[in-house]
PDB file of C-alpha atoms in Angstrom:
ATOM      1  CA  ASP A   1     -15.528  -7.508  24.718  1.00 84.00           C
ATOM      2  CA  VAL A   2     -14.576  -3.839  24.588  1.00 89.00           C
ATOM      3  CA  GLN A   3     -16.362  -1.475  22.063  1.00 94.00           C
ATOM      4  CA  LEU A   4     -14.662   1.671  20.995  1.00 96.00           C
ATOM      5  CA  VAL A   5     -15.795   4.260  19.141  1.00 97.00           C
ATOM      6  CA  GLU A   6     -13.560   7.456  17.798  1.00 97.00           C
ATOM      7  CA  SER A   7     -14.454  10.866  17.072  1.00 97.00           C
ATOM      8  CA  GLY A   8     -12.815  14.258  16.351  1.00 97.00           C
ATOM      9  CA  GLY A   9     -11.102  13.963  13.632  1.00 96.00           C
ATOM     10  CA  GLY A  10     -10.996  16.192  10.449  1.00 97.00           C
ATOM     11  CA  SER A  11      -9.049  18.425   8.035  1.00 98.00           C
ATOM     12  CA  VAL A  12      -7.046  21.314   9.753  1.00 98.00           C
ATOM     13  CA  GLN A  13      -4.064  23.538   8.260  1.00 98.00           C
ATOM     14  CA  ALA A  14      -0.607  22.948   9.590  1.00 98.00           C
ATOM     15  CA  GLY A  15      -0.148  24.484  13.149  1.00 98.00           C
ATOM     16  CA  GLY A  16      -3.652  23.877  13.952  1.00 98.00           C
ATOM     17  CA  SER A  17      -5.065  21.235  16.897  1.00 98.00           C
ATOM     18  CA  LEU A  18      -7.811  18.888  16.631  1.00 98.00           C
ATOM     19  CA  ARG A  19      -9.147  16.728  19.443  1.00 98.00           C
ATOM     20  CA  LEU A  20      -9.875  13.255  19.431  1.00 98.00           C
ATOM     21  CA  SER A  21     -12.398  11.284  21.847  1.00 98.00           C
ATOM     22  CA  CYS A  22     -12.684   7.556  22.256  1.00 97.00           C
ATOM     23  CA  ALA A  23     -15.909   6.302  23.909  1.00 96.00           C
ATOM     24  CA  ALA A  24     -15.244   3.565  25.614  1.00 94.00           C
ATOM     25  CA  SER A  25     -17.720   0.482  27.019  1.00 90.00           C
ATOM     26  CA  GLY A  26     -17.712  -3.278  27.376  1.00 87.00           C
ATOM     27  CA  VAL A  27     -16.457  -5.786  30.285  1.00 73.00           C
ATOM     28  CA  GLY A  28     -12.823  -5.228  31.636  1.00 75.00           C
ATOM     29  CA  TYR A  29     -12.324  -2.008  29.506  1.00 74.00           C
ATOM     30  CA  SER A  30     -11.711  -0.244  32.857  1.00 78.00           C
ATOM     31  CA  LEU A  31      -8.885  -2.114  33.393  1.00 84.00           C
ATOM     32  CA  TYR A  32      -7.348  -1.825  30.147  1.00 91.00           C
ATOM     33  CA  TYR A  33      -4.033   0.040  29.112  1.00 95.00           C
ATOM     34  CA  MET A  34      -5.682   2.655  26.547  1.00 96.00           C
ATOM     35  CA  GLY A  35      -4.055   4.763  23.806  1.00 97.00           C
ATOM     36  CA  TRP A  36      -4.008   5.848  20.136  1.00 98.00           C
ATOM     37  CA  PHE A  37      -1.902   4.175  17.064  1.00 97.00           C
ATOM     38  CA  ARG A  38      -1.744   5.718  13.478  1.00 98.00           C
ATOM     39  CA  GLN A  39      -1.618   4.350   9.801  1.00 97.00           C
ATOM     40  CA  ALA A  40      -0.768   6.467   6.743  1.00 95.00           C
ATOM     41  CA  PRO A  41      -1.139   5.001   3.672  1.00 91.00           C
ATOM     42  CA  GLY A  42       1.776   3.014   2.623  1.00 93.00           C
ATOM     43  CA  LYS A  43       3.503   3.475   6.003  1.00 94.00           C
ATOM     44  CA  GLU A  44       3.848   1.075   9.148  1.00 94.00           C
ATOM     45  CA  ARG A  45       1.383   1.574  11.923  1.00 96.00           C
ATOM     46  CA  GLU A  46       3.096   3.681  14.473  1.00 96.00           C
ATOM     47  CA  GLY A  47       1.919   4.128  18.080  1.00 96.00           C
ATOM     48  CA  VAL A  48       1.129   7.553  19.132  1.00 97.00           C
ATOM     49  CA  ALA A  49       0.470   7.708  22.836  1.00 98.00           C
ATOM     50  CA  SER A  50      -0.802   5.345  25.699  1.00 97.00           C
ATOM     51  CA  ILE A  51      -1.827   5.779  29.135  1.00 96.00           C
ATOM     52  CA  SER A  52      -2.706   3.193  32.197  1.00 93.00           C
ATOM     53  CA  SER A  53      -6.231   2.356  33.344  1.00 88.00           C
ATOM     54  CA  GLY A  54      -5.891   5.438  36.074  1.00 86.00           C
ATOM     55  CA  GLY A  55      -5.417   7.591  33.576  1.00 84.00           C
ATOM     56  CA  SER A  56      -1.717   8.182  34.807  1.00 86.00           C
ATOM     57  CA  ARG A  57       1.817   7.558  33.316  1.00 91.00           C
ATOM     58  CA  PRO A  58       1.610   8.669  29.824  1.00 95.00           C
ATOM     59  CA  THR A  59       3.826   7.518  26.922  1.00 96.00           C
ATOM     60  CA  TYR A  60       4.461   9.387  23.897  1.00 97.00           C
ATOM     61  CA  ALA A  61       6.168   8.675  20.898  1.00 97.00           C
ATOM     62  CA  ASP A  62       8.893  10.856  19.792  1.00 97.00           C
ATOM     63  CA  SER A  63       7.358  12.305  16.868  1.00 97.00           C
ATOM     64  CA  VAL A  64       4.713  13.899  18.835  1.00 98.00           C
ATOM     65  CA  LYS A  65       6.221  14.744  22.054  1.00 98.00           C
ATOM     66  CA  GLY A  66       5.443  17.917  23.172  1.00 97.00           C
ATOM     67  CA  ARG A  67       2.689  18.318  20.971  1.00 98.00           C
ATOM     68  CA  PHE A  68       0.040  15.749  21.350  1.00 98.00           C
ATOM     69  CA  THR A  69      -1.714  15.216  24.943  1.00 98.00           C
ATOM     70  CA  ILE A  70      -3.322  11.986  25.884  1.00 98.00           C
ATOM     71  CA  SER A  71      -5.977  11.541  29.059  1.00 96.00           C
ATOM     72  CA  LYS A  72      -8.588   9.672  30.153  1.00 94.00           C
ATOM     73  CA  ASP A  73     -11.932  10.204  31.959  1.00 92.00           C
ATOM     74  CA  ASN A  74     -13.313   7.357  33.684  1.00 88.00           C
ATOM     75  CA  ALA A  75     -16.276   8.906  35.127  1.00 89.00           C
ATOM     76  CA  LYS A  76     -16.886   9.777  31.139  1.00 92.00           C
ATOM     77  CA  ASN A  77     -15.554   6.387  29.764  1.00 91.00           C
ATOM     78  CA  THR A  78     -13.745   8.591  27.465  1.00 94.00           C
ATOM     79  CA  LEU A  79      -9.855   9.154  26.549  1.00 96.00           C
ATOM     80  CA  TYR A  80      -8.616  11.961  24.447  1.00 98.00           C
ATOM     81  CA  LEU A  81      -5.975  12.671  22.312  1.00 98.00           C
ATOM     82  CA  GLN A  82      -5.640  16.371  22.282  1.00 98.00           C
ATOM     83  CA  MET A  83      -3.451  17.480  19.254  1.00 98.00           C
ATOM     84  CA  ASN A  84      -1.297  20.541  18.932  1.00 98.00           C
ATOM     85  CA  SER A  85       1.082  22.320  16.461  1.00 98.00           C
ATOM     86  CA  LEU A  86      -0.163  19.830  13.668  1.00 98.00           C
ATOM     87  CA  LYS A  87       2.009  19.113  10.944  1.00 98.00           C
ATOM     88  CA  PRO A  88       1.382  17.441   7.366  1.00 97.00           C
ATOM     89  CA  GLU A  89       3.484  14.290   8.571  1.00 96.00           C
ATOM     90  CA  ASP A  90       0.773  13.905  11.235  1.00 98.00           C
ATOM     91  CA  THR A  91      -2.026  13.086   8.444  1.00 98.00           C
ATOM     92  CA  ALA A  92      -3.057   9.410   9.215  1.00 98.00           C
ATOM     93  CA  MET A  93      -5.923   7.138  10.121  1.00 98.00           C
ATOM     94  CA  TYR A  94      -5.907   7.436  13.759  1.00 98.00           C
ATOM     95  CA  TYR A  95      -6.791   4.228  16.285  1.00 98.00           C
ATOM     96  CA  CYS A  96      -8.197   4.009  19.823  1.00 97.00           C
ATOM     97  CA  ALA A  97      -6.948   1.154  21.330  1.00 96.00           C
ATOM     98  CA  ALA A  98      -7.411  -0.962  24.632  1.00 95.00           C
ATOM     99  CA  ASP A  99      -5.183  -4.202  25.874  1.00 94.00           C
ATOM    100  CA  ARG A 100      -3.986  -5.835  29.107  1.00 93.00           C
ATOM    101  CA  LEU A 101      -0.765  -5.292  27.965  1.00 95.00           C
ATOM    102  CA  ARG A 102       0.815  -1.564  26.995  1.00 95.00           C
ATOM    103  CA  GLY A 103       3.319  -2.656  24.557  1.00 95.00           C
ATOM    104  CA  ARG A 104       0.412  -4.174  22.109  1.00 95.00           C
ATOM    105  CA  VAL A 105      -1.273  -0.253  22.646  1.00 95.00           C
ATOM    106  CA  VAL A 106       2.025   1.106  21.880  1.00 93.00           C
ATOM    107  CA  ASP A 107       2.994  -0.859  18.900  1.00 92.00           C
ATOM    108  CA  GLY A 108      -0.949  -0.531  17.294  1.00 92.00           C
ATOM    109  CA  THR A 109      -1.836  -4.678  18.085  1.00 95.00           C
ATOM    110  CA  PRO A 110      -4.158  -3.814  20.877  1.00 95.00           C
ATOM    111  CA  ASP A 111      -6.721  -7.068  21.179  1.00 94.00           C
ATOM    112  CA  TYR A 112      -9.497  -3.787  20.738  1.00 95.00           C
ATOM    113  CA  LYS A 113      -9.229  -0.823  18.343  1.00 96.00           C
ATOM    114  CA  GLY A 114     -12.542   1.057  17.290  1.00 97.00           C
ATOM    115  CA  GLN A 115     -12.911   1.672  13.463  1.00 97.00           C
ATOM    116  CA  GLY A 116     -10.563   5.040  12.979  1.00 97.00           C
ATOM    117  CA  THR A 117     -10.834   8.425  12.444  1.00 98.00           C
ATOM    118  CA  GLN A 118      -9.310  10.543   9.881  1.00 98.00           C
ATOM    119  CA  VAL A 119      -6.934  13.418  10.391  1.00 98.00           C
ATOM    120  CA  THR A 120      -5.459  15.384   7.441  1.00 98.00           C
ATOM    121  CA  VAL A 121      -3.004  18.291   7.781  1.00 98.00           C
ATOM    122  CA  SER A 122      -2.363  20.743   5.078  1.00 97.00           C
TER     123      SER A 122
END
């Protein structure tokens, strides 16, 4: 099993920045694609960003390209999401995700996900 624990959410004004972290542990986690997806009340899940197990080949949703950066520190078993130029429409619960298939990370249906961290932009 893989365990994922997010942190770093909070409330920020439009134009501000936040950095989310996801501490990962468990068997096989280091071989998985990882990423972030979000869900706002009454809206569909949206894949935000994904990255390969080695920490390369990032992908981003069009809605966050140029503003968000995903990265991974394998030595610390931690995934990050740097979010800049935040907009009110970025308000959502953000989940860390891990799966053997990148597609499941991207569409928000991974085998493993954390409990979520709330991001509110006003």
